[in-house]
Each structure stands twice: as C-alpha cells, then as structure tokens.
Amino acid sequence: MSGMSELYQNVILEHNRSPRNYRAMPDASHTAQGDNPLCGDQVTVWVRLAGDRIDDVSFQGAGCAISKASASLMTGAVKGKTRAEADVLFERFHRLITGGLAADERETLGKLAVFSGVSEFPVRVKCASLAWHALKSALNGRSA
Amino acid sequence: MTAPAAAPPLDVDRVRQDFPILSERVRGKPLVYLDNAATSQKPRAVIDAVSRFYATENANVHRGVHYLSERATVAYDEVRARVARFLNAPSPETIVFTRGTTEAINLVAQSWARGTLRPGDEILVTGMEHHSNLVPWQLVAAQTGAVVRAVPITDAGELDLRAFDGLLTDRTRLLAAVHVSNALGTINPVRWMVSRAHERGIVTLIDGAQSVPHLPVDVQAIGCDFFAFSGHKVFGPTGVGALYGRAELLEGMPPWQGGGDMIESVTLEHSTWARPPARFEAGTPMIAEVIGLGAALDYVETIGHAPIGTWEEELLAYATERFRGLDGVRLVGTAREKASVLSFLVEGVHPHDVGAVLDDDGIAIRAGHHCAQPVMRRLGIPATARASFAFYNTRDEVDALVRGVERVRRVFA
C-alpha cells in the first residue's frame, strides 16, 4: 500500500463522510475549541461528565478528512471512559501518529489504529490530534 | 498584458533543462511543481552564481580595501543597478535590499509611517492582501492611532473600484495595495489606483511579490512611491528582496535598524546616518543572495517577459478550460485580469486532502488560506487548493493535475 492509501484508510474516509456524534451539546458540562492556525482547521468538543466518567461527548467543526475522522473516532473511543482512561488513550494515540508506539500497544487502541499512516506525514499530526487536544483542554479547563 | 505578435514563442522543453530540480522524482513520480506562487524553482545560472561567489569571491562588502572585498562590493552594487533597471527605477539609490517583500513593507511601516501617521489617519489596503501587506499596517496603526481600512472585493475576486473611490478620504495618508493576488491571481489596476490616490496627495505602496515573476514592472509608469518584491519568487534565492522608494521620501526617512554600514559618523553619544539606500541596510547584508538575485533577473530577461507572458496566459487559459469541464470542481477567483494562479475547491473534499492525494502523484500544490485569511472569510470558505504556474510548466503538467483531481474525486466519492 502506498503512503497515501495508508493515510486515507476506508474507515477514515467513511467517518469523514458520516462523522459520529457530530452535534452541539446544550447540556455539556465541559467544552473547548481547538484551532490550527496554520491551516484554519477548527473544532469544538463538548463533554458531559457523570462524576469522573465521560457520559457523553460530541464535536462540530471544519477541517480535513483526517481531523474530522479523528474527532469522530475519538468520540466513540472515549465515551464511557474515565478521565484517566481518556488521558491514557490520548497519550498512546499521540505516540501512534508520531511513530512511537510499539505493535503490541497498537492493539489496545482498537479502531484508532487506522491513524497509524499519519506518522509518515508529519504535517498531518496536528490534524489528527486537534480534537484530542480540544478534549483535553475541555476536561482540564472551564466548565461549559 | 499582451505580448507583441512578433515575440518568439517560448521553448518550454529547452527552458526546463535550465532547472535541475524539474528532473527530480518525488514519491516515485516525476515532480510536477505547481506551487510557484509560494516559491519558484531556481535555474542553474542562479545556483551557479551563488556557489561561484562562495567558492571564489566571498568577502564582506563596503568594508575592506582588499581585492576580494572590492570585487564583492562592486558585484553587490551592480545588482542594485540591475534591480533598478529591471523595475525601471530612476536610479540605483532608490533600491534598498531587504530580506524580502515582508521586510520591505515593515521597513516602510516602521520608518516612514510610524513617524508620519497621526491618530485618526487612515491606511487603505485591499481585501485581498497577503498578511504581509496587512499586519505591518495593523502594527503601525496600533502605534500611531491610525486606522486601517480595506477596499472590498467582489465574488469574482476583483476589487470593488467604486467603493475604492469612496474610501479615499481627507484622512487617507497611505494606499498599500497588492499588485497581483497570491490567493486568487487577480491583477489589480494599480496604475489607475495610484493616480487616484496621488490626486489627493496620498502616498502609495505596491506589493509586487506576485507580479514581478509574471509581468514586466515599471515603477515610474505605475507612479507608486514604494514598490516591494521578493527574490525567491522570481527564480532567485530566498532571503533577499528589494524595496523601491521614491528618492525624496527615502531621503526624509529615519533608519529603522541601527548597526554597521548605515552610519555616516558615530560617537558614543550620537550618530549621523548614511544617505539612502545604505541608511536602511544595517549590518552585513545577504551578499551571496543578492548576487543570485542579479543572476535571476538576468535569466528572466534572457527568456523575455513577452514570451513568458504569452506562455503563462496560454497555460492559465488551458487549465481554466480543463477545470471548468470537471464535475464537482469550483474555481475561486475568476477576475478578468489574472496571473497564472488557479485556486479551486473540490466539492466535499477539504483542500488539504486534495493536496495530499495530488502529492501522492508527485504534484505539488498549495492548500490552505494562503496567508490571506480575510480573502477566505470574504468568500465564505476556510481554504482553497491552489495551483500556480511558472513559464517552465507544461500542458502535460496541467493534464496530470486534472487526472489528479479526478483521482481525488474517486478517493473521496
């Protein structure tokens, strides 16, 4: 497979076409916006916490297929997780897209592993991690 | 611009051999370089001039009495005269070397505008400026209390010239306008705009970063007070550009950076300034780059502005026609007067993804806001994909681009 088809795997193309949890969340407990000033990509992430657990998570924004699919898959991956579990996921995901994740750890990422091709395209790392950074600032920052 | 009918046609295959990089392969495919508005490729003549300088002539300028320093000084100052001829400036002393267009504009902002503008004065720019001809004015406006206003643009990406007239007021002190839009390719009627501004005694600056590579520029015919351009976009090295300034204005302007080479005499308490252009060239300049710029301008004039213009117009017309035949593709920027820039959108596909798929075919384009966010905002789009052509591009490369865009449509269908 060439680098390009590795980057745009079918799961990514499909989530780009039909992103999951693509909606505003009026009763969110936390929210944050992520911007990539280099390319103008922008995403807003909403979270509703129940105690320490992510009860619901959603996003909206404008960006490339990588950033949109990443946000979509992220919402699926962190829903129901505790904040600490979400942190661990992000840390692993970040190592995946920067090429620093061992193969056995990759299996723990589930569907998120489709972003492994990003590591060959360093300029796209920001696209893939935009929503994750927004999620992190939402959870660490002000309440909605 | 139209070339005289007698202009000999450009031999593209021959010209391509002057550019070593055009024989490179990227991602296993022959390079199709269509990002010329970002930076142009360099002919062998420029690469050789820079390495020859370092290999056999390197010395500092305006300092030594030794042989090499004298030679370097002569060569450096000859390029100043070369740039003056290229722009039809009245004398070499009206040419200040800078790192590029951005630095040239910042020089005018901090040296001329900062001491001239008063609270409530107006700086008029256009809605299609590159950030480099907008942010320096916002900075100086904040320093002086002046206000930045902008000429609106139409949906086609042309200036609204009726609005322009209304925006020239008794408070307008400066018109700073782009000659050719980097994002849209629009060629603005700068000669007419300058004359309208001058009727009101308004000082004018033209950002020529994108015009110098494509059009013959005559600063005296345009009539502007300042004109800025970058070497790397006109087939020269990065890190060098020039500011043309009308002699009377330059004479009255204070230095904006202090250091060696820009002084007349220095005591511990006080210094007096050298006359322009030295006053504005503090420190050791980019000597090798200036030498390379001279070689680039020689090269462009050897090829000839007329054949370059004719060929680029043909390429743009051909590319425009091919793109109009593509489903789900929209051109952004359809001004009547355009340089060879094709900004476009593929329906449902973000420009970055367009760029990534084309890159896989060895095709280099730009995707993004092109450092012209106000243009994007005005047109209601986050970004575009942009192919920009130089005279060494071919119809085959346009065809490769079209095939690439068709592939984009298939991948994201």
Coordinates of C-alpha atoms in Angstrom, one line a residue:
Chain A
M1 CA 0.0 0.0 0.0
S2 CA 1.3 3.4 -0.8
G3 CA 1.6 6.1 1.9
M4 CA -1.5 7.8 0.6
S5 CA -3.8 4.9 0.8
E6 CA -2.3 4.0 4.2
L7 CA -3.2 7.6 5.3
Y8 CA -6.8 7.5 3.9
Q9 CA -7.9 4.1 5.1
N10 CA -11.6 3.2 4.4
V11 CA -12.6 3.7 8.0
I12 CA -11.2 7.2 7.9
L13 CA -13.0 8.0 4.6
E14 CA -16.2 6.6 6.0
H15 CA -16.0 8.6 9.2
N16 CA -15.2 11.7 7.2
R17 CA -18.4 11.2 5.1
S18 CA -20.6 10.4 8.1
P19 CA -19.0 11.6 11.3
R20 CA -20.4 10.2 14.6
N21 CA -21.5 12.4 17.5
Y22 CA -21.4 15.4 15.2
R23 CA -23.7 17.8 17.1
A24 CA -23.7 20.6 19.7
M25 CA -24.5 19.6 23.3
P26 CA -26.6 22.1 25.1
D27 CA -26.2 20.3 28.5
A28 CA -22.5 19.8 28.3
S29 CA -20.5 20.1 31.5
H30 CA -17.2 20.9 29.7
T31 CA -16.3 22.3 26.3
A32 CA -13.3 23.7 24.4
Q33 CA -12.4 24.8 20.9
G34 CA -9.3 23.7 19.1
D35 CA -7.7 25.7 16.3
N36 CA -4.9 25.0 13.8
P37 CA -3.9 28.5 12.8
L38 CA -1.6 27.0 10.0
C39 CA -4.5 25.6 8.1
G40 CA -7.6 27.2 9.6
D41 CA -9.0 23.9 10.8
Q42 CA -11.3 24.4 13.8
V43 CA -13.2 22.0 16.1
T44 CA -15.4 22.4 19.1
V45 CA -15.7 19.4 21.6
W46 CA -18.4 19.1 24.2
V47 CA -18.3 16.7 27.1
R48 CA -20.9 15.8 29.8
L49 CA -19.2 14.2 32.8
A50 CA -21.1 12.0 35.2
G51 CA -18.8 12.0 38.2
D52 CA -15.4 11.1 36.7
R53 CA -16.9 9.3 33.7
I54 CA -17.4 10.7 30.2
D55 CA -21.2 10.2 29.9
D56 CA -21.4 11.9 26.5
V57 CA -19.1 13.6 24.1
S58 CA -19.7 15.3 20.7
F59 CA -18.0 17.7 18.3
Q60 CA -18.5 20.1 15.4
G61 CA -16.0 21.8 13.2
A62 CA -14.4 22.4 9.8
G63 CA -11.4 20.5 8.8
C64 CA -9.7 17.9 6.6
A65 CA -10.7 14.3 6.4
I66 CA -8.0 13.3 8.9
S67 CA -9.1 15.9 11.5
K68 CA -12.8 15.1 11.1
A69 CA -12.5 11.4 11.1
S70 CA -10.1 11.6 14.1
A71 CA -12.7 13.7 16.1
S72 CA -15.4 11.2 15.1
L73 CA -13.4 8.1 16.2
M74 CA -12.3 9.9 19.3
T75 CA -15.8 10.4 20.5
G76 CA -16.6 6.7 20.0
A77 CA -13.4 5.7 21.8
V78 CA -13.7 7.9 24.9
K79 CA -17.4 7.7 25.6
G80 CA -17.9 5.8 28.9
K81 CA -14.3 6.1 29.8
T82 CA -13.0 7.8 32.9
R83 CA -10.9 11.0 32.5
A84 CA -7.8 9.0 33.5
E85 CA -8.6 6.3 30.9
A86 CA -9.1 9.0 28.2
D87 CA -5.7 10.5 29.1
V88 CA -4.0 7.2 28.6
L89 CA -5.7 6.7 25.3
F90 CA -4.6 10.2 24.1
E91 CA -1.1 9.5 25.2
R92 CA -1.0 6.2 23.2
F93 CA -2.8 7.8 20.2
H94 CA -0.2 10.6 20.1
R95 CA 2.6 8.1 20.1
L96 CA 0.8 6.2 17.3
I97 CA 0.6 9.2 15.0
T98 CA 4.2 10.3 15.7
G99 CA 5.5 6.8 15.1
G100 CA 6.5 5.9 18.7
L101 CA 4.0 3.2 19.5
A102 CA 5.1 -0.5 19.7
A103 CA 3.0 -3.0 17.8
D104 CA 1.6 -4.8 20.9
E105 CA 0.4 -1.4 22.3
R106 CA -1.2 -0.6 19.0
E107 CA -3.8 -3.4 19.6
T108 CA -5.0 -1.6 22.7
L109 CA -6.2 1.3 20.5
G110 CA -8.9 -0.6 18.6
K111 CA -10.3 1.3 15.7
L112 CA -8.0 4.3 16.4
A113 CA -5.1 2.3 15.0
V114 CA -6.3 3.3 11.5
F115 CA -4.4 6.5 12.0
S116 CA -1.0 4.8 12.0
G117 CA -0.4 6.1 8.5
V118 CA -0.3 9.7 9.8
S119 CA 3.2 9.1 11.2
E120 CA 4.5 9.1 7.6
F121 CA 3.1 12.6 7.1
P122 CA 4.4 14.8 10.0
V123 CA 2.4 17.9 8.9
R124 CA -0.8 15.9 9.4
V125 CA -0.1 15.1 13.0
K126 CA -1.8 18.3 14.0
C127 CA -4.9 17.4 12.0
A128 CA -5.2 14.0 13.7
S129 CA -4.6 15.4 17.2
L130 CA -6.7 18.6 17.0
A131 CA -9.8 17.1 18.5
W132 CA -7.9 15.3 21.2
H133 CA -6.2 18.5 22.3
A134 CA -9.6 20.2 22.5
L135 CA -10.9 17.3 24.5
K136 CA -8.0 17.6 26.9
S137 CA -8.5 21.3 27.4
A138 CA -12.2 20.8 27.8
L139 CA -11.6 18.3 30.6
N140 CA -8.9 20.4 32.2
G141 CA -10.5 23.7 31.7
R142 CA -13.6 25.7 32.5
S143 CA -17.0 24.1 32.7
A144 CA -19.5 24.9 30.0
Chain B
M1 CA -0.7 42.1 -20.5
T2 CA -0.5 41.1 -24.1
A3 CA 2.7 40.3 -25.9
P4 CA 3.5 41.8 -29.3
A5 CA 2.7 39.4 -32.1
A6 CA 6.4 39.2 -33.1
A7 CA 7.5 37.7 -29.8
P8 CA 9.2 34.4 -30.4
P9 CA 7.5 31.5 -28.6
L10 CA 8.9 30.0 -25.5
D11 CA 10.7 26.7 -25.9
V12 CA 9.5 25.0 -22.7
D13 CA 11.4 21.8 -23.1
R14 CA 14.6 23.8 -23.5
V15 CA 13.8 26.1 -20.6
R16 CA 13.1 23.2 -18.3
Q17 CA 16.6 21.9 -18.7
D18 CA 17.8 25.1 -17.0
F19 CA 16.1 24.0 -13.8
P20 CA 17.8 20.9 -12.2
I21 CA 15.0 20.2 -9.8
L22 CA 12.5 19.8 -12.6
S23 CA 14.1 16.4 -13.4
E24 CA 13.6 15.2 -9.8
R25 CA 11.2 12.4 -8.9
V26 CA 9.1 12.7 -5.8
R27 CA 7.2 9.7 -4.3
G28 CA 8.4 7.7 -7.3
K29 CA 6.8 10.1 -9.8
P30 CA 8.2 12.9 -11.9
L31 CA 7.9 16.1 -10.0
V32 CA 5.0 18.3 -11.2
Y33 CA 5.8 21.6 -9.5
L34 CA 2.7 23.9 -9.4
D35 CA 3.4 25.8 -6.2
N36 CA 5.3 28.7 -7.8
A37 CA 3.3 31.4 -6.0
A38 CA 4.8 30.1 -2.8
T39 CA 8.3 29.9 -4.2
S40 CA 9.8 29.5 -7.6
Q41 CA 12.5 27.0 -8.6
K42 CA 16.0 28.1 -9.4
P43 CA 17.8 27.9 -12.8
R44 CA 21.3 26.6 -12.9
A45 CA 22.5 30.1 -13.6
V46 CA 21.3 31.2 -10.1
I47 CA 22.6 28.2 -8.3
D48 CA 26.0 28.6 -10.0
A49 CA 26.2 32.3 -9.3
V50 CA 25.7 31.7 -5.6
S51 CA 28.2 28.8 -5.4
R52 CA 30.7 30.6 -7.5
F53 CA 30.5 33.6 -5.2
Y54 CA 31.2 31.4 -2.2
A55 CA 33.9 29.4 -3.9
T56 CA 35.9 32.2 -5.5
E57 CA 34.7 35.7 -4.5
N58 CA 33.4 35.6 -0.9
A59 CA 34.2 38.7 1.2
N60 CA 32.3 41.3 3.1
V61 CA 31.1 44.5 1.3
H62 CA 31.7 48.2 1.9
R63 CA 34.5 47.4 4.4
G64 CA 37.8 46.1 3.1
V65 CA 40.5 47.5 0.9
H66 CA 41.5 44.1 -0.1
Y67 CA 40.9 42.6 -3.6
L68 CA 38.0 40.3 -2.8
S69 CA 36.1 42.9 -0.7
E70 CA 36.4 45.3 -3.5
R71 CA 35.1 42.8 -6.0
A72 CA 32.3 41.7 -3.8
T73 CA 31.3 45.4 -3.2
V74 CA 31.3 46.1 -6.9
A75 CA 29.2 42.9 -7.6
Y76 CA 26.8 43.8 -4.9
D77 CA 26.2 47.3 -6.0
E78 CA 26.0 46.2 -9.7
V79 CA 23.0 44.1 -8.7
R80 CA 21.4 47.2 -7.2
A81 CA 21.7 48.9 -10.6
R82 CA 20.4 45.7 -12.1
V83 CA 17.3 45.7 -10.0
A84 CA 16.8 49.4 -10.8
R85 CA 16.8 48.6 -14.5
F86 CA 14.5 45.7 -14.0
L87 CA 11.9 47.9 -12.3
N88 CA 12.7 50.9 -14.4
A89 CA 13.5 52.8 -11.2
P90 CA 15.2 56.2 -11.9
S91 CA 18.5 55.3 -10.1
P92 CA 20.2 52.6 -8.1
E93 CA 20.0 54.7 -5.0
T94 CA 16.2 54.2 -4.9
I95 CA 16.7 50.4 -4.4
V96 CA 17.1 49.1 -0.8
F97 CA 17.9 45.5 -0.4
T98 CA 15.8 43.7 2.2
R99 CA 15.2 40.0 3.2
G100 CA 12.1 40.1 1.0
T101 CA 8.7 41.7 0.5
T102 CA 7.7 41.3 4.1
E103 CA 10.8 43.1 5.4
A104 CA 10.4 45.8 2.7
I105 CA 6.9 46.6 3.8
N106 CA 7.8 46.5 7.5
L107 CA 10.6 49.0 6.7
V108 CA 8.1 51.5 5.2
A109 CA 5.7 50.9 8.1
Q110 CA 8.3 51.5 10.8
S111 CA 10.5 54.1 9.1
W112 CA 8.0 56.2 7.1
A113 CA 4.6 55.5 8.5
R114 CA 5.4 55.4 12.2
G115 CA 6.8 58.9 12.2
T116 CA 4.2 60.3 9.8
L117 CA 0.8 59.0 10.8
R118 CA -1.4 60.8 13.4
P119 CA -4.4 59.5 15.4
G120 CA -7.4 59.1 13.0
D121 CA -5.3 59.0 9.8
E122 CA -6.3 56.2 7.5
I123 CA -4.2 53.5 5.8
L124 CA -6.1 52.0 2.9
V125 CA -5.4 48.4 1.9
T126 CA -7.4 46.0 -0.1
G127 CA -9.5 42.9 0.9
M128 CA -7.1 40.7 -0.9
E129 CA -3.8 41.5 0.8
H130 CA -1.4 38.8 1.8
H131 CA -0.9 39.1 5.6
S132 CA 2.5 40.7 4.8
N133 CA 0.8 43.8 3.5
L134 CA -1.8 43.9 6.2
V135 CA -0.2 43.0 9.6
P136 CA 2.6 45.6 9.4
W137 CA -0.1 48.3 8.9
Q138 CA -2.1 47.0 11.9
L139 CA 1.0 47.2 14.0
V140 CA 1.8 50.7 13.0
A141 CA -1.8 51.7 13.4
A142 CA -1.7 50.5 17.0
Q143 CA 1.5 52.5 17.5
T144 CA 0.1 55.7 16.0
G145 CA -3.6 55.7 16.5
A146 CA -4.2 55.4 12.7
V147 CA -6.9 53.2 11.3
V148 CA -6.7 50.5 8.6
R149 CA -9.5 50.4 6.0
A150 CA -9.9 47.9 3.2
V151 CA -11.3 48.1 -0.3
P152 CA -13.9 45.3 -0.6
I153 CA -13.7 42.6 -3.2
T154 CA -16.4 41.1 -5.4
D155 CA -17.5 37.5 -5.6
A156 CA -15.2 37.1 -8.6
G157 CA -12.3 38.3 -6.6
E158 CA -11.9 41.7 -8.2
L159 CA -11.6 45.0 -6.3
D160 CA -14.8 47.0 -5.9
L161 CA -13.4 50.1 -7.6
R162 CA -16.4 52.3 -6.9
A163 CA -16.0 51.6 -3.2
F164 CA -12.3 52.3 -3.6
D165 CA -13.0 55.8 -4.8
G166 CA -15.3 56.4 -1.8
L167 CA -12.6 55.1 0.6
L168 CA -10.0 57.7 -0.5
T169 CA -10.8 60.4 2.1
D170 CA -9.1 63.5 3.5
R171 CA -7.8 61.3 6.3
T172 CA -6.2 58.7 4.0
R173 CA -2.4 59.0 4.2
L174 CA -1.3 55.8 2.6
L175 CA -2.6 53.3 -0.1
A176 CA -0.9 49.9 0.3
A177 CA -2.2 47.6 -2.3
V178 CA -1.3 44.2 -3.8
H179 CA -0.4 44.2 -7.5
V180 CA -1.3 40.5 -8.1
S181 CA -3.3 38.5 -5.5
N182 CA -1.4 35.4 -4.4
A183 CA -4.6 33.6 -3.4
L184 CA -6.8 34.5 -6.4
G185 CA -4.4 35.6 -9.2
T186 CA -6.3 38.9 -9.7
I187 CA -4.2 41.6 -11.4
N188 CA -5.2 44.9 -9.9
P189 CA -5.3 48.2 -11.9
V190 CA -2.5 49.7 -9.7
R191 CA -1.6 52.4 -12.2
W192 CA -5.1 53.8 -12.1
M193 CA -5.4 53.3 -8.3
V194 CA -2.1 55.1 -7.7
S195 CA -3.1 58.1 -9.8
R196 CA -6.4 58.4 -8.0
A197 CA -4.5 58.3 -4.7
H198 CA -2.0 60.9 -5.9
E199 CA -4.8 63.3 -6.8
R200 CA -5.3 63.5 -3.1
G201 CA -1.7 63.6 -2.2
I202 CA -1.8 60.0 -0.7
V203 CA 1.5 58.1 -0.6
T204 CA 1.3 54.7 -2.3
L205 CA 3.0 51.3 -1.8
I206 CA 2.5 48.4 -4.2
D207 CA 3.2 44.8 -3.0
G208 CA 4.8 43.3 -6.1
A209 CA 5.7 39.8 -4.7
Q210 CA 3.4 38.1 -7.2
S211 CA 3.6 40.5 -10.1
V212 CA 7.4 40.6 -10.6
P213 CA 7.6 36.9 -11.6
H214 CA 4.9 37.3 -14.2
L215 CA 4.6 40.8 -15.6
P216 CA 7.1 43.5 -16.7
V217 CA 7.0 46.1 -13.9
D218 CA 7.8 49.8 -14.5
V219 CA 7.6 51.6 -11.2
Q220 CA 7.7 55.0 -12.9
A221 CA 4.8 54.1 -15.2
I222 CA 2.8 52.8 -12.2
G223 CA 3.8 56.0 -10.4
C224 CA 3.9 54.4 -7.0
D225 CA 6.1 55.8 -4.1
F226 CA 7.1 52.4 -2.8
F227 CA 7.3 49.0 -4.5
A228 CA 8.3 45.8 -2.8
F229 CA 9.2 42.3 -4.1
S230 CA 10.9 39.1 -3.2
G231 CA 13.8 37.4 -5.0
H232 CA 12.8 33.8 -4.3
K233 CA 9.5 34.2 -6.2
V234 CA 11.3 35.4 -9.3
F235 CA 13.7 32.4 -9.6
G236 CA 16.3 33.9 -7.2
P237 CA 17.5 32.8 -3.7
T238 CA 15.4 33.0 -0.6
G239 CA 16.4 35.7 1.9
V240 CA 16.6 38.6 -0.5
G241 CA 14.2 41.1 -1.9
A242 CA 14.1 44.8 -2.6
L243 CA 12.2 48.0 -1.8
Y244 CA 12.0 50.7 -4.4
G245 CA 11.3 54.1 -2.8
R246 CA 10.9 57.5 -4.4
A247 CA 14.2 59.4 -3.6
E248 CA 12.6 62.3 -1.9
L249 CA 10.7 60.0 0.5
L250 CA 13.7 57.8 1.3
E251 CA 15.8 60.9 2.0
G252 CA 13.4 62.1 4.7
M253 CA 13.0 58.7 6.4
P254 CA 14.9 57.8 9.6
P255 CA 16.7 54.4 9.9
W256 CA 14.6 51.6 11.2
Q257 CA 17.5 49.3 12.3
G258 CA 20.9 50.5 13.6
G259 CA 24.3 49.0 13.1
G260 CA 27.2 48.9 10.8
D261 CA 27.1 50.2 7.2
M262 CA 24.2 52.6 7.8
I263 CA 26.0 55.4 9.5
E264 CA 28.0 58.5 8.5
S265 CA 29.8 59.0 11.8
V266 CA 29.4 57.6 15.3
T267 CA 30.4 58.9 18.7
L268 CA 29.5 57.3 22.0
E269 CA 26.7 59.8 22.3
H270 CA 25.4 60.3 18.8
S271 CA 25.4 59.1 15.3
T272 CA 24.5 60.5 11.9
W273 CA 23.0 58.4 9.2
A274 CA 24.3 57.5 5.8
R275 CA 22.2 58.5 2.9
P276 CA 19.8 56.1 1.3
P277 CA 20.0 53.3 0.4
A278 CA 22.8 52.5 2.9
R279 CA 20.8 54.1 5.7
F280 CA 18.3 51.2 5.5
E281 CA 20.8 48.3 5.2
A282 CA 22.3 47.9 8.7
G283 CA 24.7 45.1 9.2
T284 CA 26.3 42.7 6.7
P285 CA 23.8 42.1 4.0
M286 CA 22.8 38.9 2.2
I287 CA 25.6 39.3 -0.3
A288 CA 25.5 35.9 -2.0
E289 CA 21.7 36.1 -2.2
V290 CA 22.0 39.5 -3.8
I291 CA 24.4 38.1 -6.4
G292 CA 22.0 35.2 -7.0
L293 CA 19.1 37.7 -7.4
G294 CA 21.1 39.5 -10.1
A295 CA 21.6 36.2 -12.0
A296 CA 17.9 35.5 -11.7
L297 CA 16.9 38.8 -13.2
D298 CA 19.4 38.3 -16.0
Y299 CA 17.9 34.9 -16.6
V300 CA 14.3 36.2 -16.7
E301 CA 15.3 39.0 -19.2
T302 CA 17.1 36.5 -21.4
I303 CA 14.0 34.4 -21.6
G304 CA 12.0 37.6 -22.1
H305 CA 8.9 39.0 -20.5
A306 CA 6.8 38.8 -23.7
P307 CA 7.3 35.0 -24.3
I308 CA 6.8 34.3 -20.6
G309 CA 3.6 36.3 -20.5
T310 CA 2.2 34.6 -23.7
W311 CA 3.0 31.1 -22.5
E312 CA 1.6 31.7 -19.0
E313 CA -1.6 33.1 -20.4
E314 CA -1.9 30.0 -22.6
L315 CA -1.3 27.7 -19.6
L316 CA -3.8 29.5 -17.5
A317 CA -6.5 29.5 -20.2
Y318 CA -5.9 25.8 -20.9
A319 CA -6.0 24.9 -17.2
T320 CA -9.1 27.1 -16.6
E321 CA -10.9 25.4 -19.5
R322 CA -10.0 21.9 -18.3
F323 CA -11.1 22.7 -14.8
R324 CA -14.4 24.1 -16.0
G325 CA -15.1 20.7 -17.5
L326 CA -14.6 18.9 -14.2
D327 CA -17.7 17.8 -12.2
G328 CA -17.8 19.0 -8.6
V329 CA -14.9 21.4 -9.0
R330 CA -15.3 25.2 -8.5
L331 CA -12.8 27.9 -9.4
V332 CA -12.2 30.5 -6.8
G333 CA -11.1 33.8 -8.2
T334 CA -12.4 34.5 -11.8
A335 CA -11.2 38.0 -12.3
R336 CA -11.0 39.2 -15.9
E337 CA -7.3 40.2 -15.5
K338 CA -5.5 37.2 -13.9
A339 CA -2.0 35.9 -13.5
S340 CA -1.4 32.2 -13.8
V341 CA -2.9 31.2 -10.4
L342 CA -5.7 28.6 -10.2
S343 CA -7.4 28.5 -6.8
F344 CA -10.1 25.8 -6.6
L345 CA -12.4 23.7 -4.4
V346 CA -13.4 20.1 -4.9
E347 CA -16.9 19.5 -3.6
G348 CA -17.0 17.8 -0.3
V349 CA -13.2 17.4 0.0
H350 CA -11.1 19.6 2.2
P351 CA -8.2 21.3 0.3
H352 CA -5.6 19.6 2.5
D353 CA -6.9 16.2 1.4
V354 CA -6.8 17.4 -2.2
G355 CA -3.2 18.4 -1.7
A356 CA -2.3 15.1 -0.1
V357 CA -3.8 13.0 -2.9
L358 CA -2.1 15.1 -5.5
D359 CA 1.2 14.9 -3.6
D360 CA 1.0 11.1 -3.9
D361 CA 1.1 11.6 -7.7
G362 CA 4.2 13.9 -7.4
I363 CA 2.1 17.0 -7.9
A364 CA 3.0 20.0 -5.6
I365 CA 0.2 22.5 -5.0
R366 CA -0.6 24.7 -2.0
A367 CA -3.6 24.0 0.2
G368 CA -4.7 26.4 2.9
H369 CA -5.6 30.0 3.4
H370 CA -2.5 31.3 1.5
C371 CA -1.7 33.8 4.3
A372 CA -4.8 35.7 3.1
Q373 CA -7.4 34.8 5.7
P374 CA -9.5 37.9 5.0
V375 CA -10.0 36.7 1.4
M376 CA -11.1 33.3 2.6
R377 CA -13.5 34.9 5.1
R378 CA -15.0 37.2 2.5
L379 CA -15.6 34.3 0.1
G380 CA -17.0 32.2 3.0
I381 CA -14.6 29.3 2.6
P382 CA -11.9 28.0 5.0
A383 CA -9.3 27.4 2.5
T384 CA -8.6 26.6 -1.2
A385 CA -6.3 24.3 -3.2
R386 CA -4.1 26.4 -5.4
A387 CA -2.1 25.5 -8.5
S388 CA 0.2 28.3 -9.6
F389 CA 2.1 28.1 -12.8
A390 CA 5.5 29.4 -14.0
F391 CA 6.8 29.6 -17.5
Y392 CA 8.5 26.2 -17.1
N393 CA 5.2 24.4 -16.6
T394 CA 3.7 22.5 -19.4
R395 CA 0.3 21.5 -20.8
D396 CA 1.2 17.9 -19.9
E397 CA 1.5 19.0 -16.2
V398 CA -1.9 20.6 -16.4
D399 CA -3.2 17.3 -17.7
A400 CA -1.5 15.5 -14.8
L401 CA -3.2 17.9 -12.4
V402 CA -6.6 17.3 -13.9
R403 CA -6.1 13.5 -13.7
G404 CA -5.0 14.0 -10.1
V405 CA -8.2 16.0 -9.3
E406 CA -10.3 13.2 -10.9
R407 CA -8.5 10.8 -8.6
V408 CA -9.3 13.0 -5.6
R409 CA -13.0 12.8 -6.6
R410 CA -12.8 9.0 -6.8
V411 CA -11.0 8.5 -3.4
F412 CA -13.5 10.7 -1.6
A413 CA -16.6 9.6 -3.5

